[in-house]
Amino acid sequence: MNPSTECIDCKACMKGCLMMGEFTDSPKTLLETIKESPASVAFSCAACGYCAHVCPKDISIEAHFVKRKVELAPTELKNFGYRAVLFHQVLSFSKALTTIKTFRATDFSHMAFMPGCALSSYSPALVKSIIAHLQEACPGMSVLMQCCGKPTRVLGDIDRFEGFYSLLERDIDRLGVTTVVTACENCYMSLKTLSPQVKTLSLYKLLAQIGVPQRDFSEAKPVALHDPCPTRLEKPLHEAVRQILRTIKLPFEEFKFNRDKTQCCGSGGMLALTNPKLAREQMVSRAHQTECETIVSYCQECCSSMSRGGKNGVHLLDLLFDETVAKTLTQPKHGTLTSWINRYKTKRMIASLKG
Ligand code: SF4
Ligand code: SF4
C-alpha cells in the first residue's frame, strides 16, 4: 500500500517534528513526492521517531526517509561533510580508542559495561567512577569500549556501517558476555535492535536496582528532565531515571513533550552536520520549552545540545559520580581536540585498570 494513500493528512506528525514545517505544509504531499524530493529533505530528518509514534495510520515517515537516505548515500553524502564522519568513525573503531577489559572476579563476568563514545569523550574521570561503582556492586563486570557505529547507519552508508558494527560484535564475542550495559541511549537502541543474541540493559535501570552514591540535592533549584528520543518507547527506563532523581532528592519538572512524546534535542540523525541551521533552531527551541535554567538528561549528546541551545545541560551521571559537577551543576566545556584526547585517556584508563 502506498503510504501517501493511507495518510489522512491529519498533521499530527508535524506537531512534534522539527523538519517537516521547513519543507511542506502537508505530510501527504511530502509522502507523494518523497522519491523526487531533494537530498536535503531526507537528510534533515533527525530520526527521532515522533512521526511514527503519533500517526493514527501507523505510517513512519522516518522509515521512508531512511530508505531515501540509503538510495542517495552513494552520490549525495559527499555534499553533507561526510568525509569528517568517516574520519570520525575510522578513528572511533581504531585500536587507539577501543579496548576490552576483563576482571579476575567472575560473579558478573557475563556482563559488560559499554560507556559509549560521547561519555568517553566528555570525561575519563566520570567513566572511571562509574566503573568503580559497578565493580563494587557487580564484581567482575567487563568493560567494552567500542563505538556502535550509529553515524554511518543513520546517514544511510549501510555497507560501511555493517563493517564497523561487526567490530563491536567481534568484541562482544571475545568477551563472551550475555548482557551489555549501556550508558548511551544510541548504543542501547543499536544493540537492542541489531544484536538480539545479547541482552541490552540500560545503565540507569541497573543503577535504580543496585543503588547510587548518596546524594542530597533537596536544596537545588528545580531542573527540567529531558528524555532522549531513542528511549521514546522505553517506559521502564523513564521510570528508572525518575526513581534515581527522587532518590537523590533533586527537584525536577517534566517537559510538556516528555517520555513517549519527547522531542529531539537537535542532534539526532547527525543533523548538526547535514542541516546545521535546523539543528541549532531545534536546540534553542527544545531548551526553551522549559523555564528551568538547568536541563538534566541521560545522554551526553542531549546535554551538549541543551547547552548549545542556551540552557545548562547536565548529565544525570554527573550528579551521581562527579563531585565537582554535582556541586556546581555545570559541565566543563571543551573543544573537539580535547574530546579526542579524553577518549584516548579513557581507553588508557580502562586498559590500565587492575584486573
Ligand atoms: S523521525 Fe522525527 S524528524 Fe524525522 S520525520 Fe519523523 S518526526 Fe520528523
Ligand atoms: S500523522 Fe500519519 S496520517 Fe497524519 S499526516 Fe502524519 S503521516 Fe499522515
Tab-separated table of C-alpha atoms and ligand atoms in Angstrom:
chain	number	residue	atom	x	y	z
A	1	MET	CA	0.000	0.000	0.000
A	2	ASN	CA	1.304	3.431	-0.944
A	3	PRO	CA	1.718	5.349	2.379
A	4	SER	CA	0.529	8.582	0.780
A	5	THR	CA	-2.804	6.868	0.009
A	6	GLU	CA	-3.124	5.801	3.632
A	7	CYS	CA	-2.192	9.227	5.003
A	8	ILE	CA	-5.241	11.288	6.020
A	9	ASP	CA	-3.175	14.482	6.280
A	10	CYS	CA	-4.186	14.981	9.917
A	11	LYS	CA	-0.772	16.622	10.506
A	12	ALA	CA	-0.369	15.009	13.946
A	13	CYS	CA	3.168	14.057	12.928
A	14	MET	CA	4.067	17.672	12.151
A	15	LYS	CA	3.323	18.908	15.681
A	16	GLY	CA	6.461	17.408	17.196
A	17	CYS	CA	8.626	17.241	14.068
A	18	LEU	CA	11.481	19.668	13.759
A	19	MET	CA	11.864	19.429	9.990
A	20	MET	CA	8.561	18.913	8.200
A	21	GLY	CA	7.457	22.543	8.592
A	22	GLU	CA	10.634	23.569	6.758
A	23	PHE	CA	9.697	21.626	3.646
A	24	THR	CA	5.936	21.170	3.500
A	25	ASP	CA	2.556	22.017	4.980
A	26	SER	CA	1.158	18.608	4.010
A	27	PRO	CA	2.686	15.289	5.115
A	28	LYS	CA	0.525	13.584	2.472
A	29	THR	CA	2.134	15.668	-0.286
A	30	LEU	CA	5.555	15.056	1.252
A	31	LEU	CA	4.940	11.310	1.092
A	32	GLU	CA	3.676	11.546	-2.505
A	33	THR	CA	6.768	13.419	-3.650
A	34	ILE	CA	9.391	11.798	-1.416
A	35	LYS	CA	11.062	9.920	-4.292
A	36	GLU	CA	11.666	13.124	-6.252
A	37	SER	CA	12.499	15.322	-3.267
A	38	PRO	CA	15.973	16.860	-2.991
A	39	ALA	CA	18.518	15.116	-0.761
A	40	SER	CA	18.313	17.971	1.752
A	41	VAL	CA	14.796	16.813	2.739
A	42	ALA	CA	15.657	13.236	3.759
A	43	PHE	CA	18.963	14.287	5.318
A	44	SER	CA	17.119	16.797	7.512
A	45	CYS	CA	15.213	14.014	9.309
A	46	ALA	CA	16.538	13.672	12.849
A	47	ALA	CA	15.408	10.031	13.083
A	48	CYS	CA	13.620	10.889	16.318
A	49	GLY	CA	10.682	8.515	15.822
A	50	TYR	CA	7.988	11.034	16.790
A	51	CYS	CA	6.053	10.775	13.494
A	52	ALA	CA	5.617	7.010	13.625
A	53	HIS	CA	4.643	7.086	17.285
A	54	VAL	CA	1.765	9.561	16.888
A	55	CYS	CA	0.429	8.560	13.450
A	56	PRO	CA	-3.118	7.114	13.621
A	57	LYS	CA	-2.365	5.196	10.402
A	58	ASP	CA	0.932	3.697	11.624
A	59	ILE	CA	2.914	5.493	8.944
A	60	SER	CA	6.584	6.060	9.699
A	61	ILE	CA	7.769	8.992	7.649
A	62	GLU	CA	11.162	8.370	9.240
A	63	ALA	CA	11.268	4.898	7.632
A	64	HIS	CA	10.666	6.469	4.205
A	65	PHE	CA	13.455	8.955	4.825
A	66	VAL	CA	15.766	6.116	5.909
A	67	LYS	CA	15.081	4.351	2.592
A	68	ARG	CA	15.662	7.569	0.676
A	69	LYS	CA	18.948	8.227	2.525
A	70	VAL	CA	20.215	4.737	1.653
A	71	GLU	CA	19.364	5.380	-2.034
A	72	LEU	CA	21.026	8.785	-2.036
A	73	ALA	CA	24.061	7.975	0.130
A	74	PRO	CA	26.480	6.883	-2.653
A	75	THR	CA	26.084	10.118	-4.631
A	76	GLU	CA	24.944	12.718	-2.107
A	77	LEU	CA	26.762	12.109	1.190
A	78	LYS	CA	29.835	13.950	-0.028
A	79	ASN	CA	27.716	17.119	-0.107
A	80	PHE	CA	26.975	16.817	3.616
A	81	GLY	CA	30.507	16.826	5.028
A	82	TYR	CA	30.625	13.028	5.132
A	83	ARG	CA	34.433	12.852	4.966
A	84	ALA	CA	34.534	14.197	8.521
A	85	VAL	CA	32.099	11.469	9.634
A	86	LEU	CA	34.224	8.766	8.039
A	87	PHE	CA	37.352	10.142	9.665
A	88	HIS	CA	35.489	10.143	12.986
A	89	GLN	CA	34.312	6.554	12.507
A	90	VAL	CA	37.673	5.165	11.398
A	91	LEU	CA	39.279	6.713	14.479
A	92	SER	CA	36.401	5.618	16.730
A	93	PHE	CA	36.921	1.973	15.760
A	94	SER	CA	40.728	2.155	15.816
A	95	LYS	CA	42.902	0.332	18.345
A	96	ALA	CA	43.870	3.697	19.835
A	97	LEU	CA	40.319	4.322	21.030
A	98	THR	CA	38.869	0.883	21.685
A	99	THR	CA	39.569	-1.818	24.216
A	100	ILE	CA	38.007	-4.624	26.212
A	101	LYS	CA	38.784	-5.334	29.861
A	102	THR	CA	38.063	-8.378	31.963
A	103	PHE	CA	38.489	-8.781	35.719
A	104	ARG	CA	39.578	-11.601	37.969
A	105	ALA	CA	36.268	-11.730	39.833
A	106	THR	CA	33.764	-13.839	37.928
A	107	ASP	CA	30.429	-13.146	39.678
A	108	PHE	CA	29.257	-10.741	36.927
A	109	SER	CA	31.633	-11.723	34.141
A	110	HIS	CA	28.629	-12.472	31.928
A	111	MET	CA	28.011	-8.710	31.786
A	112	ALA	CA	29.968	-5.876	30.159
A	113	PHE	CA	29.641	-2.137	30.669
A	114	MET	CA	29.799	-0.049	27.470
A	115	PRO	CA	30.334	3.665	28.251
A	116	GLY	CA	29.983	4.787	24.601
A	117	CYS	CA	31.849	7.435	22.614
A	118	ALA	CA	30.099	10.566	23.890
A	119	LEU	CA	30.723	9.853	27.579
A	120	SER	CA	34.306	8.710	26.933
A	121	SER	CA	34.980	11.947	25.033
A	122	TYR	CA	33.371	14.023	27.746
A	123	SER	CA	35.087	12.731	30.885
A	124	PRO	CA	37.514	9.832	31.512
A	125	ALA	CA	37.208	10.530	35.272
A	126	LEU	CA	33.436	10.120	35.127
A	127	VAL	CA	33.756	6.805	33.279
A	128	LYS	CA	36.313	5.654	35.864
A	129	SER	CA	33.968	6.466	38.780
A	130	ILE	CA	31.084	4.609	37.115
A	131	ILE	CA	33.262	1.537	36.559
A	132	ALA	CA	34.392	1.638	40.223
A	133	HIS	CA	30.751	1.791	41.372
A	134	LEU	CA	29.792	-1.102	39.089
A	135	GLN	CA	32.740	-3.201	40.290
A	136	GLU	CA	31.562	-2.714	43.901
A	137	ALA	CA	28.023	-3.853	43.195
A	138	CYS	CA	28.675	-6.252	40.316
A	139	PRO	CA	32.252	-7.569	40.720
A	140	GLY	CA	33.792	-8.886	37.550
A	141	MET	CA	31.624	-6.948	35.100
A	142	SER	CA	33.790	-6.472	31.994
A	143	VAL	CA	34.268	-3.163	30.187
A	144	LEU	CA	33.691	-2.751	26.465
A	145	MET	CA	34.980	0.459	24.959
A	146	GLN	CA	33.639	0.472	21.416
A	147	CYS	CA	31.532	2.636	19.153
A	148	CYS	CA	28.074	1.491	17.975
A	149	GLY	CA	28.569	2.999	14.506
A	150	LYS	CA	25.353	4.996	14.554
A	151	PRO	CA	26.743	7.920	12.474
A	152	THR	CA	27.247	5.763	9.347
A	153	ARG	CA	23.954	3.902	9.850
A	154	VAL	CA	21.831	6.986	10.356
A	155	LEU	CA	23.327	8.584	7.232
A	156	GLY	CA	22.489	5.556	5.102
A	157	ASP	CA	26.020	4.242	4.426
A	158	ILE	CA	24.935	0.717	5.264
A	159	ASP	CA	27.922	-1.168	3.783
A	160	ARG	CA	30.395	0.798	5.863
A	161	PHE	CA	28.130	0.609	8.903
A	162	GLU	CA	27.990	-3.179	8.717
A	163	GLY	CA	31.773	-3.340	8.569
A	164	PHE	CA	32.116	-1.116	11.632
A	165	TYR	CA	29.339	-2.809	13.586
A	166	SER	CA	30.951	-6.214	13.050
A	167	LEU	CA	33.893	-4.949	15.140
A	168	LEU	CA	31.548	-4.298	18.059
A	169	GLU	CA	30.038	-7.754	17.680
A	170	ARG	CA	33.540	-9.260	17.474
A	171	ASP	CA	34.397	-7.675	20.837
A	172	ILE	CA	31.149	-8.875	22.417
A	173	ASP	CA	32.050	-12.385	21.213
A	174	ARG	CA	35.592	-12.064	22.570
A	175	LEU	CA	34.255	-11.119	25.989
A	176	GLY	CA	31.711	-13.938	25.852
A	177	VAL	CA	29.132	-11.814	27.668
A	178	THR	CA	25.387	-12.296	27.516
A	179	THR	CA	24.423	-8.806	28.759
A	180	VAL	CA	25.726	-5.399	27.675
A	181	VAL	CA	25.060	-2.462	30.000
A	182	THR	CA	24.907	0.811	28.075
A	183	ALA	CA	25.298	4.391	29.325
A	184	CYS	CA	24.394	5.884	25.925
A	185	GLU	CA	20.877	5.684	24.534
A	186	ASN	CA	22.124	5.389	20.943
A	187	CYS	CA	24.275	2.375	21.889
A	188	TYR	CA	21.277	0.986	23.766
A	189	MET	CA	18.969	1.137	20.748
A	190	SER	CA	21.644	-0.053	18.297
A	191	LEU	CA	22.381	-3.154	20.374
A	192	LYS	CA	18.769	-3.803	21.258
A	193	THR	CA	17.668	-3.808	17.608
A	194	LEU	CA	20.749	-5.269	15.919
A	195	SER	CA	22.250	-7.730	18.416
A	196	PRO	CA	19.424	-9.926	19.725
A	197	GLN	CA	21.972	-12.549	20.842
A	198	VAL	CA	22.770	-10.367	23.874
A	199	LYS	CA	20.522	-8.734	26.410
A	200	THR	CA	20.865	-4.944	26.345
A	201	LEU	CA	20.436	-3.327	29.739
A	202	SER	CA	20.360	0.405	30.342
A	203	LEU	CA	22.845	1.581	32.971
A	204	TYR	CA	20.044	3.674	34.512
A	205	LYS	CA	17.828	0.654	35.036
A	206	LEU	CA	20.752	-1.169	36.612
A	207	LEU	CA	21.589	1.798	38.879
A	208	ALA	CA	17.970	2.012	40.016
A	209	GLN	CA	18.322	-1.626	41.120
A	210	ILE	CA	21.817	-1.669	42.660
A	211	GLY	CA	21.661	1.809	44.185
A	212	VAL	CA	23.516	5.050	43.545
A	213	PRO	CA	26.066	7.023	45.590
A	214	GLN	CA	24.453	9.003	48.390
A	215	ARG	CA	23.464	12.487	47.228
A	216	ASP	CA	21.071	15.119	48.516
A	217	PHE	CA	20.038	17.825	46.049
A	218	SER	CA	16.970	18.913	48.023
A	219	GLU	CA	18.325	22.494	48.237
A	220	ALA	CA	18.935	22.755	44.489
A	221	LYS	CA	16.746	24.842	42.173
A	222	PRO	CA	14.305	22.732	40.152
A	223	VAL	CA	15.709	21.319	36.922
A	224	ALA	CA	13.885	20.038	33.844
A	225	LEU	CA	14.268	16.420	32.746
A	226	HIS	CA	14.773	15.764	29.030
A	227	ASP	CA	14.143	12.210	27.758
A	228	PRO	CA	16.461	11.327	24.817
A	229	CYS	CA	14.422	10.337	21.748
A	230	PRO	CA	15.917	6.812	21.333
A	231	THR	CA	14.245	5.985	24.685
A	232	ARG	CA	10.799	7.055	23.375
A	233	LEU	CA	9.166	3.646	23.915
A	234	GLU	CA	11.252	2.600	26.937
A	235	LYS	CA	8.761	3.170	29.744
A	236	PRO	CA	10.675	1.206	32.444
A	237	LEU	CA	13.791	3.238	31.605
A	238	HIS	CA	11.857	6.509	32.013
A	239	GLU	CA	10.665	5.235	35.385
A	240	ALA	CA	14.167	4.187	36.484
A	241	VAL	CA	15.565	7.651	35.730
A	242	ARG	CA	12.794	9.345	37.692
A	243	GLN	CA	13.320	6.916	40.566
A	244	ILE	CA	17.020	7.872	40.690
A	245	LEU	CA	16.139	11.584	40.687
A	246	ARG	CA	13.734	11.044	43.589
A	247	THR	CA	16.402	9.034	45.452
A	248	ILE	CA	18.900	11.899	45.226
A	249	LYS	CA	16.092	14.345	46.103
A	250	LEU	CA	16.613	16.541	43.053
A	251	PRO	CA	13.520	18.700	42.428
A	252	PHE	CA	12.621	18.228	38.763
A	253	GLU	CA	9.947	19.262	36.303
A	254	GLU	CA	8.685	17.419	33.259
A	255	PHE	CA	8.684	18.842	29.740
A	256	LYS	CA	5.210	19.048	28.185
A	257	PHE	CA	6.590	16.763	25.447
A	258	ASN	CA	8.218	14.066	27.568
A	259	ARG	CA	8.574	10.275	27.734
A	260	ASP	CA	6.983	8.748	24.578
A	261	LYS	CA	6.196	12.247	23.212
A	262	THR	CA	9.702	13.593	23.780
A	263	GLN	CA	11.240	15.810	21.120
A	264	CYS	CA	14.675	15.669	19.547
A	265	CYS	CA	17.409	17.750	21.202
A	266	GLY	CA	18.638	18.829	17.740
A	267	SER	CA	21.500	16.319	17.439
A	268	GLY	CA	19.548	13.333	16.076
A	269	GLY	CA	20.298	11.997	12.610
A	270	MET	CA	23.652	13.868	12.523
A	271	LEU	CA	21.568	16.974	11.894
A	272	ALA	CA	24.310	19.321	13.103
A	273	LEU	CA	26.255	18.158	10.051
A	274	THR	CA	23.506	17.789	7.463
A	275	ASN	CA	21.414	20.836	8.354
A	276	PRO	CA	23.255	22.916	10.997
A	277	LYS	CA	20.737	25.771	10.869
A	278	LEU	CA	17.817	23.467	11.640
A	279	ALA	CA	19.851	21.664	14.317
A	280	ARG	CA	20.622	24.962	16.031
A	281	GLU	CA	16.971	26.085	15.837
A	282	GLN	CA	15.825	22.821	17.393
A	283	MET	CA	18.428	23.028	20.185
A	284	VAL	CA	17.195	26.532	21.063
A	285	SER	CA	13.535	25.551	20.680
A	286	ARG	CA	13.778	22.436	22.856
A	287	ALA	CA	15.940	24.129	25.500
A	288	HIS	CA	13.389	26.926	25.838
A	289	GLN	CA	10.358	24.691	26.232
A	290	THR	CA	11.073	24.897	29.962
A	291	GLU	CA	11.511	27.822	32.342
A	292	CYS	CA	14.245	25.900	34.182
A	293	GLU	CA	17.795	27.052	33.581
A	294	THR	CA	19.303	23.596	34.116
A	295	ILE	CA	18.197	20.645	31.995
A	296	VAL	CA	19.204	17.184	33.146
A	297	SER	CA	19.318	14.324	30.678
A	298	TYR	CA	20.779	10.836	30.400
A	299	CYS	CA	22.535	11.193	27.057
A	300	GLN	CA	25.675	13.328	26.718
A	301	GLU	CA	24.700	14.495	23.213
A	302	CYS	CA	21.384	15.779	24.579
A	303	CYS	CA	23.180	17.586	27.438
A	304	SER	CA	25.563	19.288	24.961
A	305	SER	CA	22.614	20.245	22.747
A	306	MET	CA	20.746	21.820	25.653
A	307	SER	CA	23.855	23.887	26.470
A	308	ARG	CA	24.261	24.867	22.807
A	309	GLY	CA	20.574	25.818	22.851
A	310	GLY	CA	21.243	28.391	25.560
A	311	LYS	CA	20.498	26.447	28.751
A	312	ASN	CA	22.657	24.496	31.178
A	313	GLY	CA	22.782	20.839	30.169
A	314	VAL	CA	23.901	18.423	32.901
A	315	HIS	CA	24.165	14.635	32.724
A	316	LEU	CA	22.433	12.531	35.335
A	317	LEU	CA	25.744	10.660	35.689
A	318	ASP	CA	27.490	13.955	36.562
A	319	LEU	CA	25.140	14.316	39.514
A	320	LEU	CA	25.884	10.796	40.713
A	321	PHE	CA	29.577	10.365	40.007
A	322	ASP	CA	31.307	13.744	39.581
A	323	GLU	CA	31.701	15.652	42.864
A	324	THR	CA	32.621	18.927	41.141
A	325	VAL	CA	29.763	18.998	38.657
A	326	ALA	CA	27.393	17.820	41.378
A	327	LYS	CA	28.376	20.901	43.427
A	328	THR	CA	28.350	23.475	40.638
A	329	LEU	CA	25.725	21.888	38.377
A	330	THR	CA	27.896	22.970	35.455
A	331	GLN	CA	29.595	20.687	32.968
A	332	PRO	CA	33.144	21.568	31.901
A	333	LYS	CA	33.164	22.714	28.272
A	334	HIS	CA	35.832	21.560	25.845
A	335	GLY	CA	36.502	21.578	22.124
A	336	THR	CA	36.992	18.824	19.564
A	337	LEU	CA	40.692	18.232	20.244
A	338	THR	CA	40.131	17.804	23.993
A	339	SER	CA	37.282	15.389	23.246
A	340	TRP	CA	39.614	13.148	21.199
A	341	ILE	CA	42.304	13.375	23.878
A	342	ASN	CA	39.709	12.452	26.507
A	343	ARG	CA	38.702	9.399	24.510
A	344	TYR	CA	42.310	8.302	24.331
A	345	LYS	CA	42.675	8.887	28.078
A	346	THR	CA	39.522	6.843	28.713
A	347	LYS	CA	40.954	3.981	26.687
A	348	ARG	CA	44.273	4.149	28.583
A	349	MET	CA	42.440	4.329	31.908
A	350	ILE	CA	40.322	1.244	31.116
A	351	ALA	CA	43.335	-0.695	29.811
A	352	SER	CA	45.287	0.090	32.999
A	353	LEU	CA	42.571	-0.960	35.462
A	354	LYS	CA	43.670	-3.713	37.815
A	355	GLY	CA	42.109	-6.997	36.732
B	1	SF4	S1	11.721	10.983	12.603
B	1	SF4	FE1	11.434	12.962	13.677
B	1	SF4	S2	12.466	14.464	12.378
B	1	SF4	FE2	12.163	12.621	11.107
B	1	SF4	S3	10.223	12.964	10.047
B	1	SF4	FE3	9.746	11.808	11.918
B	1	SF4	S4	9.237	13.384	13.472
B	1	SF4	FE4	10.290	14.417	11.761
B	2	SF4	S1	0.209	11.552	11.409
B	2	SF4	FE1	0.130	9.958	9.830
B	2	SF4	S2	-1.880	10.215	8.861
B	2	SF4	FE2	-1.464	12.110	9.997
B	2	SF4	S3	-0.480	13.442	8.488
B	2	SF4	FE3	1.186	12.374	9.550
B	2	SF4	S4	1.595	10.567	8.251
B	2	SF4	FE4	-0.411	11.384	7.631
